[in-house]
Short mmCIF file of N, CA and C in Angstrom, two decimals:
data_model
loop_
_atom_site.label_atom_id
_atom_site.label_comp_id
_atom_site.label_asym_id
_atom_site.label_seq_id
_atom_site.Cartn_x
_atom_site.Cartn_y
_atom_site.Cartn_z
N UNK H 1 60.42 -49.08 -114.45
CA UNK H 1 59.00 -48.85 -114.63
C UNK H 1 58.47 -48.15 -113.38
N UNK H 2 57.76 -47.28 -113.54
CA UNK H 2 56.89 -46.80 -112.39
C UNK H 2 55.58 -47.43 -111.85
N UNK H 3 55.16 -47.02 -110.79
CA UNK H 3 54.06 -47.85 -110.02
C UNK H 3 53.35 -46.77 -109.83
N UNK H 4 51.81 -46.91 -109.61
CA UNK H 4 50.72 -45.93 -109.48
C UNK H 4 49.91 -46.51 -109.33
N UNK H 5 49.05 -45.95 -108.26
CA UNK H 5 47.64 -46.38 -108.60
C UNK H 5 46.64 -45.50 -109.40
N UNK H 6 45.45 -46.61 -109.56
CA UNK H 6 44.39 -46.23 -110.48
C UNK H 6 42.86 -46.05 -109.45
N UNK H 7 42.56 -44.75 -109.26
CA UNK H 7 41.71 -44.59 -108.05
C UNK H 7 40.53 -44.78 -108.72
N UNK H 8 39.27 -45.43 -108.28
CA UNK H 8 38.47 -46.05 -108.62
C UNK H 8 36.99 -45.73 -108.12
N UNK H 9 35.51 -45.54 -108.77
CA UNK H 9 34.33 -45.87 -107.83
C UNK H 9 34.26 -47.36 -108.32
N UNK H 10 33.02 -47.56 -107.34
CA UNK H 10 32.85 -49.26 -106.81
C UNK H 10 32.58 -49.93 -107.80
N UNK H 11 31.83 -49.34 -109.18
CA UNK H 11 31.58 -50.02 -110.31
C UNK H 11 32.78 -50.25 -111.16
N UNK H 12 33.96 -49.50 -110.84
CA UNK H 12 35.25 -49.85 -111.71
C UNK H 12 35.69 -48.34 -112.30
N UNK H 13 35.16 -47.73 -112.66
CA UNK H 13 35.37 -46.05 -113.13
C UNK H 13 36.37 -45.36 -113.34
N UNK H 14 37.12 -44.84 -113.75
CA UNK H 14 38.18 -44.63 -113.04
C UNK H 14 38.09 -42.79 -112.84
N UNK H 15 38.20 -42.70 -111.59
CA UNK H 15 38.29 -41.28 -111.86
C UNK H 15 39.34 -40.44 -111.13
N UNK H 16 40.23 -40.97 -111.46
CA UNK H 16 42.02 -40.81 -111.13
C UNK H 16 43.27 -41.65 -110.90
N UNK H 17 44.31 -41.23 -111.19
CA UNK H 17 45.54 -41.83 -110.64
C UNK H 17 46.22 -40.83 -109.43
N UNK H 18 47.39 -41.84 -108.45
CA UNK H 18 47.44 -41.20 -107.63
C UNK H 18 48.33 -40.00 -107.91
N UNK H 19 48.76 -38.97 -107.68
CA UNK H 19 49.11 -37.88 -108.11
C UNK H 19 50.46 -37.99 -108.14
N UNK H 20 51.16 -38.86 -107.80
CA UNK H 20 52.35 -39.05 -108.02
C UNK H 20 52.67 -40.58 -108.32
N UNK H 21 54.16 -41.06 -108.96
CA UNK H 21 54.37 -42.27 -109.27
C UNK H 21 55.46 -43.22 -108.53
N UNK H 22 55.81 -44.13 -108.25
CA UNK H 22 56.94 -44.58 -107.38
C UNK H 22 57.78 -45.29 -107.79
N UNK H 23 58.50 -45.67 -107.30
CA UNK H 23 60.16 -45.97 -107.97
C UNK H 23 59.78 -47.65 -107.51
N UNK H 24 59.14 -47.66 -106.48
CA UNK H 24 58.73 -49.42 -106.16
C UNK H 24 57.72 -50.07 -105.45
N UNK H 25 56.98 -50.73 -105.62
CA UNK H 25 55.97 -51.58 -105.01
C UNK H 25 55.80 -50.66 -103.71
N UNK H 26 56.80 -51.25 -102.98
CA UNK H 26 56.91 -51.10 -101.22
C UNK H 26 56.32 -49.42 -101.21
N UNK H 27 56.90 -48.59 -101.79
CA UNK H 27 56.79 -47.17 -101.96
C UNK H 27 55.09 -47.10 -102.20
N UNK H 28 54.52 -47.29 -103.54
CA UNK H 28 52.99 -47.47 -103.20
C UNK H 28 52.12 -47.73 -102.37
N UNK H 29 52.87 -48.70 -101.73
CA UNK H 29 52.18 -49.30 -101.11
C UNK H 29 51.89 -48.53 -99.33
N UNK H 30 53.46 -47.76 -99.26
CA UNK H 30 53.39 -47.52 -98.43
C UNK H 30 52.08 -45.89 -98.33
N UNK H 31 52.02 -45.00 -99.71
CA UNK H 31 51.77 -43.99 -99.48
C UNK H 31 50.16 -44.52 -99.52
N UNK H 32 49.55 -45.46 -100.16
CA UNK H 32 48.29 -45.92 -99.95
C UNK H 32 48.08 -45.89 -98.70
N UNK H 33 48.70 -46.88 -97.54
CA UNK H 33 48.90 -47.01 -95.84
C UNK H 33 48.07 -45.33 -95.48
N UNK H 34 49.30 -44.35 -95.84
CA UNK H 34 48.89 -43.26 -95.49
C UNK H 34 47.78 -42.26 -95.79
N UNK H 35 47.63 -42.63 -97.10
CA UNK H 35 46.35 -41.84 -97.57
C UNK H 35 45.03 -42.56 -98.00
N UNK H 36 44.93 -43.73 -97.64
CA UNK H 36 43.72 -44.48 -98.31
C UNK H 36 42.51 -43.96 -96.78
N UNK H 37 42.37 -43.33 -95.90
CA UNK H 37 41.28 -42.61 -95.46
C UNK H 37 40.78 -41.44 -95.95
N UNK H 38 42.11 -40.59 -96.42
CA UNK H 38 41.28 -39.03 -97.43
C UNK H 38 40.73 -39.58 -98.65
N UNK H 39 41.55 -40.43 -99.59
CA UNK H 39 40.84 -41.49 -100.68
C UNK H 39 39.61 -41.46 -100.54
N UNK H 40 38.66 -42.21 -99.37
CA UNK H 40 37.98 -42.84 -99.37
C UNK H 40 37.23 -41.45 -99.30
N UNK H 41 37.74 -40.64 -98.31
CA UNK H 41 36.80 -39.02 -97.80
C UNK H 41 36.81 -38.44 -99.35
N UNK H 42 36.80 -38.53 -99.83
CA UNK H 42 37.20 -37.95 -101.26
C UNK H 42 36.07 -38.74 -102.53
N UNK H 43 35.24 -40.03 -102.14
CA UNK H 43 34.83 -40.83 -102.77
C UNK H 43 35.54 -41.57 -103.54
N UNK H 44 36.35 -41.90 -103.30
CA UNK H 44 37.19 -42.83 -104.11
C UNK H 44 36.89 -44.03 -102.90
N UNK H 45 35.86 -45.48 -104.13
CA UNK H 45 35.92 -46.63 -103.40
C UNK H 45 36.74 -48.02 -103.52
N UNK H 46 37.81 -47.93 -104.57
CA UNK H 46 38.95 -48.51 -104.26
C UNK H 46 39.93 -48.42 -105.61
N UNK H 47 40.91 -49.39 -105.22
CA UNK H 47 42.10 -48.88 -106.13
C UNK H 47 42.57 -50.23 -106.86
N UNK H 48 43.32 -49.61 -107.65
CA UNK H 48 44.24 -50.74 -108.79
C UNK H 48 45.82 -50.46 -108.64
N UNK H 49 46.61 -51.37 -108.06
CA UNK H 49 48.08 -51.05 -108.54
C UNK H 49 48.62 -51.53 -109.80
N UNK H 50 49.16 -50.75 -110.43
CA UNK H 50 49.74 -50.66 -111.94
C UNK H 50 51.47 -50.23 -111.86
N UNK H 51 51.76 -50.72 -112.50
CA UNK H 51 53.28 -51.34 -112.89
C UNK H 51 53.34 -50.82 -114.17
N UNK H 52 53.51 -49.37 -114.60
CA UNK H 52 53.47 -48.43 -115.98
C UNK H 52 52.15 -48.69 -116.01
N UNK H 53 51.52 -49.57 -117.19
CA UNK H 53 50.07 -49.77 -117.54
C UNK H 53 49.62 -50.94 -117.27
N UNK H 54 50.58 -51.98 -116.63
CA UNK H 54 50.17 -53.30 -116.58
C UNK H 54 49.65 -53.32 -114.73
N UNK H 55 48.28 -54.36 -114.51
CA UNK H 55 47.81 -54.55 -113.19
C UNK H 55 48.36 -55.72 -112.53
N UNK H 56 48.40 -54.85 -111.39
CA UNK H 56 49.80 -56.14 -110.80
C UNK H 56 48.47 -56.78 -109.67
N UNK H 57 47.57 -55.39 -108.93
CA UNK H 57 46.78 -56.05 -108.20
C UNK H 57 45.74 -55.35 -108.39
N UNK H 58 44.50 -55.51 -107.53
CA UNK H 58 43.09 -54.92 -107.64
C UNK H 58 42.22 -55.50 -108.78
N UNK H 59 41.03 -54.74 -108.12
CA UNK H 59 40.90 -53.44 -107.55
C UNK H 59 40.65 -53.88 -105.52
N UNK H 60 41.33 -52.64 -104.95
CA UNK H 60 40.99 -53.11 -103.70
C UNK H 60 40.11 -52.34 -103.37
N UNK H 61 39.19 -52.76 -101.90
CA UNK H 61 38.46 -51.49 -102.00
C UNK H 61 38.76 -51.04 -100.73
N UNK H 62 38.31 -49.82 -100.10
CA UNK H 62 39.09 -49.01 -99.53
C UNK H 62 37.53 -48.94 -98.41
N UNK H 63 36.89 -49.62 -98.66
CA UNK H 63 35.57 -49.37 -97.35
C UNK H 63 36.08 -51.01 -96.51
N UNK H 64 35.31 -51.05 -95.32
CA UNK H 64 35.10 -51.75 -94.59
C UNK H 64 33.98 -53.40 -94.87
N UNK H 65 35.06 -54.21 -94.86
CA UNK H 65 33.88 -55.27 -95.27
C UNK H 65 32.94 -55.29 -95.09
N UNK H 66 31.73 -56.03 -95.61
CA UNK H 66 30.93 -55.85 -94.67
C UNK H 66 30.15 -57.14 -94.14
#
């Protein structure tokens, strides 16, 4: 199964997945690490990880608590 996220505004929305899919958790997880600041520069205010179509976590959000 592949992993992806589901890029999100704050009300739930969805207005993308990430542009590519991963072979495992760790792999998502890691390219989120790297790109969840352009994400956010981009308006995307948080994400869903998905396991094919099923939600494994989220939504997280990608701003600063507050």
């Amino acid at each position: 199964m592949a992993w992806s996220w589901r890029l999100e505004k704050a009300d739930g929305q969805e207005v993308g997945r990430s542009e590519e899919t991963f072979t495992t958790q760790a792999d998502a997880e890691t390219w989120l690490g790297e790109t969840w600041r352009g994400l956010r520069e981009e308006g995307v205010d948080q994400v869903t990880l998905l396991e094919g179509e099923s939600v494994v976590y989220g939504p997280m959000s990608l701003h600063d608590p507050d």
